[in-house]
Amino acid sequence: MRKLLFTFVLVVFVFTSNVTNVQALFRVNEDTKTTQYVDGVRHQEIVGTINLNGTESLQKINYLGVDPSKTDKAIVTGDNYMNHGWGKGDLQTIINNVNTSYDNYEVVGGVNGDFFGANGIPIEAFIRDFSVISAGLGNNRTVLGFKDSGEVVFTRPCFDGYELVVYNSDDEIKDTVKVDYINSQPLTPTDLVVYFDNYVGAISSAYNKVILNAYETHRDDYGATYYGRGNLVSQTTDDIASIQAQSMVIVGNEFNNNELITEDDYAIVQKSLCGVWDDVRFAISGWEILVTDGVATEVFTEGAGPTYRHPRTAVGIKEDGTVFFVTVDGRDYANGFNGMTAYELSELMLYFGAVDAFNLDGGGSTTMMLKNETGGYDVMNTPSDGSLRPVTNGIFIVTGSHIPQKNAIFPDDRIELALPEEIYIGRDGLIEFPNVEHGVGYQLLINEEEIEIDTNQYQLPKEVNTYEIQIKVLGDGIIYKDSEYTEVITFFIYPEDINKIIEFFRNHTQEEASN
Amino acid sequence: MRKSLFLLLLILVITLSGCDKESPEIIPEDTSCSVNQEEIDGQCYDLTGTQIQLRNAINDTKEVDNYSMSVHILNDDLDYSIEIDVTDTITRMVYDAESRTEYFKKNIDGTCEYKELYRDVLKTDTVTCSSSTDFSFFKSFEYSWFELKSGTFHIKSDKLSTVSELFNFNSSNMTITDVELATASNLISDIVISVDAITSSYEITIEIRNIDGVQLEWEAGDVQ
């Protein structure tokens, strides 16, 4: 009897324990499932039903994913912002912008990104190639950041005021300087202040004023976020009555006396990332975490209608590092596109293997595009607007790799090596020149292709062509820095017919002189 | 008497009519042609003024040893030019497109020297003098190779292979299809050579000028 009672108590205990940790019952019934690989990126389209805790709905789901750490793929963000302000663009336009803005990336596919305001301003932070285009509008939402290492950061971003980052013409960082104030008078002689063109008033102080031509600026209307990129126009200590449109003015006591910013450089003023966000290259946001550490969000207290069925876009991260995008079609019951609630979407992301997942802008914004065989891009989902909706930004899987960010030596006291002299190119296309003292090698720029050589000779290809050649000497980088490139030397490899004719005249002339 | 007078008039008319003839006078085969005649198939024909001019130009050009020559090798995609200056001891070739200038010189002791100026790099060398005694492609031209066609002189078709051999083109799968000559100041002034190659056709235009006006100095280490 005692044993029976003990068994009963045990069964009751186990049963009640399960009740307190109840698992949602979620199932995907795939009526059709097609899988394809485009440039190594997996795409699936699933048409069927889902069932969450007994509620069934018709769905069309698109999945696009890749493990960037195991392929030549990377994750980038893109947008269609105006040079000064914001803007929207449909996903095809944003893809075109990514492909034309970077030599090292080609979009394979991607989805729409963040929620946005009427003028296209993204609601949360947006980072494009280390540029903090927006720090967000103060909603403190989670942001998804991607590092060159493959690490994905999935937290609220850390900002530490503003910074001035100065790049040289090789896109190397000369220095990063803390900016104390935006659009405000310096309070102490050590303060560094940056003024944007929305500052009304004069700038009067005896401090140095470095005026930049700001060819890109983004800011909100409430002073929550400023971003500016520009190059040097002039430097003065005179008072400035007002700031010219599309200009930035950097004010600091003795600022730039060390020629931190020269005419060859460009400078970026932006929110300074800190903590784990310090080396994030691309970041995008949405609204509502769907999955955290392999657990679906149980209760949504905010977000875009979490209990309503909508078209949805989401991004997920798997344990092995795979990044994947999901779109769910909706607002079209007649065709079986019911859309999903945020709860269903969370379970779907778990179903696909997400450890972490995030809800991006949905509804009519939901778009997934994928490269096709002709090099164009196809819309893989069925946008509920019936056409592509202009959105604020997007997130993409690209073929290519990141160009590592380098730091320049500043101030640079290294000795610049002399240019190679007496460069001789024989009729056979052999380039020769005397060795340059302290050089550790040479870099040839031939028709815009860089070729590094150890010796002072290089044989041009025999192919008929016009070759534009520049040479520089490579320094050890410690005591000696590279020389500049020489001026362009043009050399022709002619068709054999021409060579024969030239040779005839050479022979004739040689013999003429020998008579 | 009337018969005698009629016979005399008839002979006179026939004689005067013969003077008006423009066709070459047929000379008996065993007679050498005169200076301004040309022998064709054993018969002498009078040369026209234009023909005499070309013949004299070809012959007189053989004696020229100080001149400049502009060479252009042309096709649809290319205009490659060589400027050549020739004196009795030094020759200079300027390849503008390559920033390259070459010099050849024959010394009194019979040795020959070579200099090349490529951009700012000067290279010198001693070269083997040619064994040829008097080679110059246009000096090898003979008047009898050319004929007048539509007012200009062109190579006769049976001499095309001779000229191709002169250019050493026969072994290069290149064929000369025409050579056109023009004269000025009793010398050859312009030569246009049409060449067919496997992949393209070329026109080589050569202008000979500055006769006896070229001055080249050869100095140690450099040529001015």
Short mmCIF file of C-alpha atoms in Angstrom, two decimals, chain B residues 38-127:
data_model
loop_
_atom_site.label_atom_id
_atom_site.label_comp_id
_atom_site.label_asym_id
_atom_site.label_seq_id
_atom_site.Cartn_x
_atom_site.Cartn_y
_atom_site.Cartn_z
CA GLU B 38 61.64 51.72 -122.88
CA GLU B 39 62.21 48.27 -124.29
CA ILE B 40 59.19 46.01 -124.09
CA ASP B 41 59.28 42.60 -125.67
CA GLY B 42 62.31 43.56 -127.66
CA GLN B 43 60.82 46.72 -128.97
CA CYS B 44 61.47 50.31 -127.93
CA TYR B 45 58.66 52.59 -126.92
CA ASP B 46 58.94 56.28 -126.15
CA LEU B 47 58.37 57.22 -122.51
CA THR B 48 55.89 59.88 -121.59
CA GLY B 49 56.96 62.83 -119.48
CA THR B 50 55.46 61.27 -116.34
CA GLN B 51 57.23 58.00 -116.97
CA ILE B 52 60.53 59.77 -117.45
CA GLN B 53 59.95 61.64 -114.21
CA LEU B 54 59.41 58.40 -112.24
CA ARG B 55 62.36 56.67 -113.86
CA ASN B 56 64.63 59.56 -113.01
CA ALA B 57 63.25 59.77 -109.47
CA ILE B 58 63.85 56.07 -108.80
CA ASN B 59 67.38 56.33 -110.16
CA ASP B 60 68.21 59.58 -108.39
CA THR B 61 66.82 58.32 -105.06
CA LYS B 62 69.38 55.49 -105.17
CA GLU B 63 72.05 58.14 -104.63
CA VAL B 64 70.39 59.71 -101.56
CA ASP B 65 72.07 58.96 -98.25
CA ASN B 66 70.81 61.80 -96.04
CA TYR B 67 67.07 61.99 -95.49
CA SER B 68 64.15 61.64 -93.11
CA MET B 69 61.41 59.10 -93.42
CA SER B 70 57.99 59.10 -91.75
CA VAL B 71 56.51 55.64 -91.57
CA HIS B 72 52.93 54.94 -90.56
CA ILE B 73 51.58 51.43 -90.19
CA LEU B 74 47.84 51.74 -90.42
CA ASN B 75 44.81 49.56 -90.08
CA ASP B 76 41.32 50.10 -88.69
CA ASP B 77 42.54 50.12 -85.10
CA LEU B 78 46.07 51.38 -85.29
CA ASP B 79 48.33 54.16 -86.51
CA TYR B 80 51.84 53.16 -85.47
CA SER B 81 54.43 55.71 -86.50
CA ILE B 82 58.19 55.60 -86.79
CA GLU B 83 60.23 58.68 -87.55
CA ILE B 84 63.55 57.78 -89.16
CA ASP B 85 66.51 60.09 -89.76
CA VAL B 86 69.38 58.82 -91.87
CA THR B 87 72.87 60.21 -92.43
CA ASP B 88 75.83 58.48 -93.99
CA THR B 89 77.02 57.17 -90.59
CA ILE B 90 74.18 57.52 -88.08
CA THR B 91 70.55 56.49 -88.19
CA ARG B 92 67.92 57.45 -85.64
CA MET B 93 64.52 55.80 -85.24
CA VAL B 94 61.94 57.43 -83.01
CA TYR B 95 58.99 55.31 -81.85
CA ASP B 96 56.68 57.92 -80.37
CA ALA B 97 54.12 55.53 -78.98
CA GLU B 98 56.78 53.70 -77.01
CA SER B 99 58.82 56.71 -75.86
CA ARG B 100 61.72 54.87 -77.43
CA THR B 101 64.53 56.11 -79.68
CA GLU B 102 67.17 53.92 -81.27
CA TYR B 103 70.47 54.95 -82.85
CA PHE B 104 72.82 53.00 -85.08
CA LYS B 105 76.28 54.17 -86.05
CA LYS B 106 79.05 52.80 -88.22
CA ASN B 107 82.52 53.75 -87.07
CA ILE B 108 85.52 54.42 -89.25
CA ASP B 109 87.18 51.24 -87.98
CA GLY B 110 84.28 49.20 -89.35
CA THR B 111 82.61 48.48 -86.01
CA CYS B 112 79.00 49.44 -85.41
CA GLU B 113 77.38 50.81 -82.28
CA TYR B 114 73.82 50.85 -80.98
CA LYS B 115 72.13 53.13 -78.49
CA GLU B 116 68.61 53.00 -77.18
CA LEU B 117 66.95 55.74 -75.21
CA TYR B 118 63.80 54.44 -73.50
CA ARG B 119 62.19 57.26 -71.53
CA ASP B 120 65.18 58.35 -69.40
CA VAL B 121 67.13 55.11 -69.66
CA LEU B 122 70.07 54.95 -72.07
CA LYS B 123 71.38 51.57 -73.17
CA THR B 124 74.42 51.14 -75.38
CA ASP B 125 75.75 48.13 -77.23
CA THR B 126 78.20 47.15 -79.91
CA VAL B 127 76.43 45.46 -82.78
#
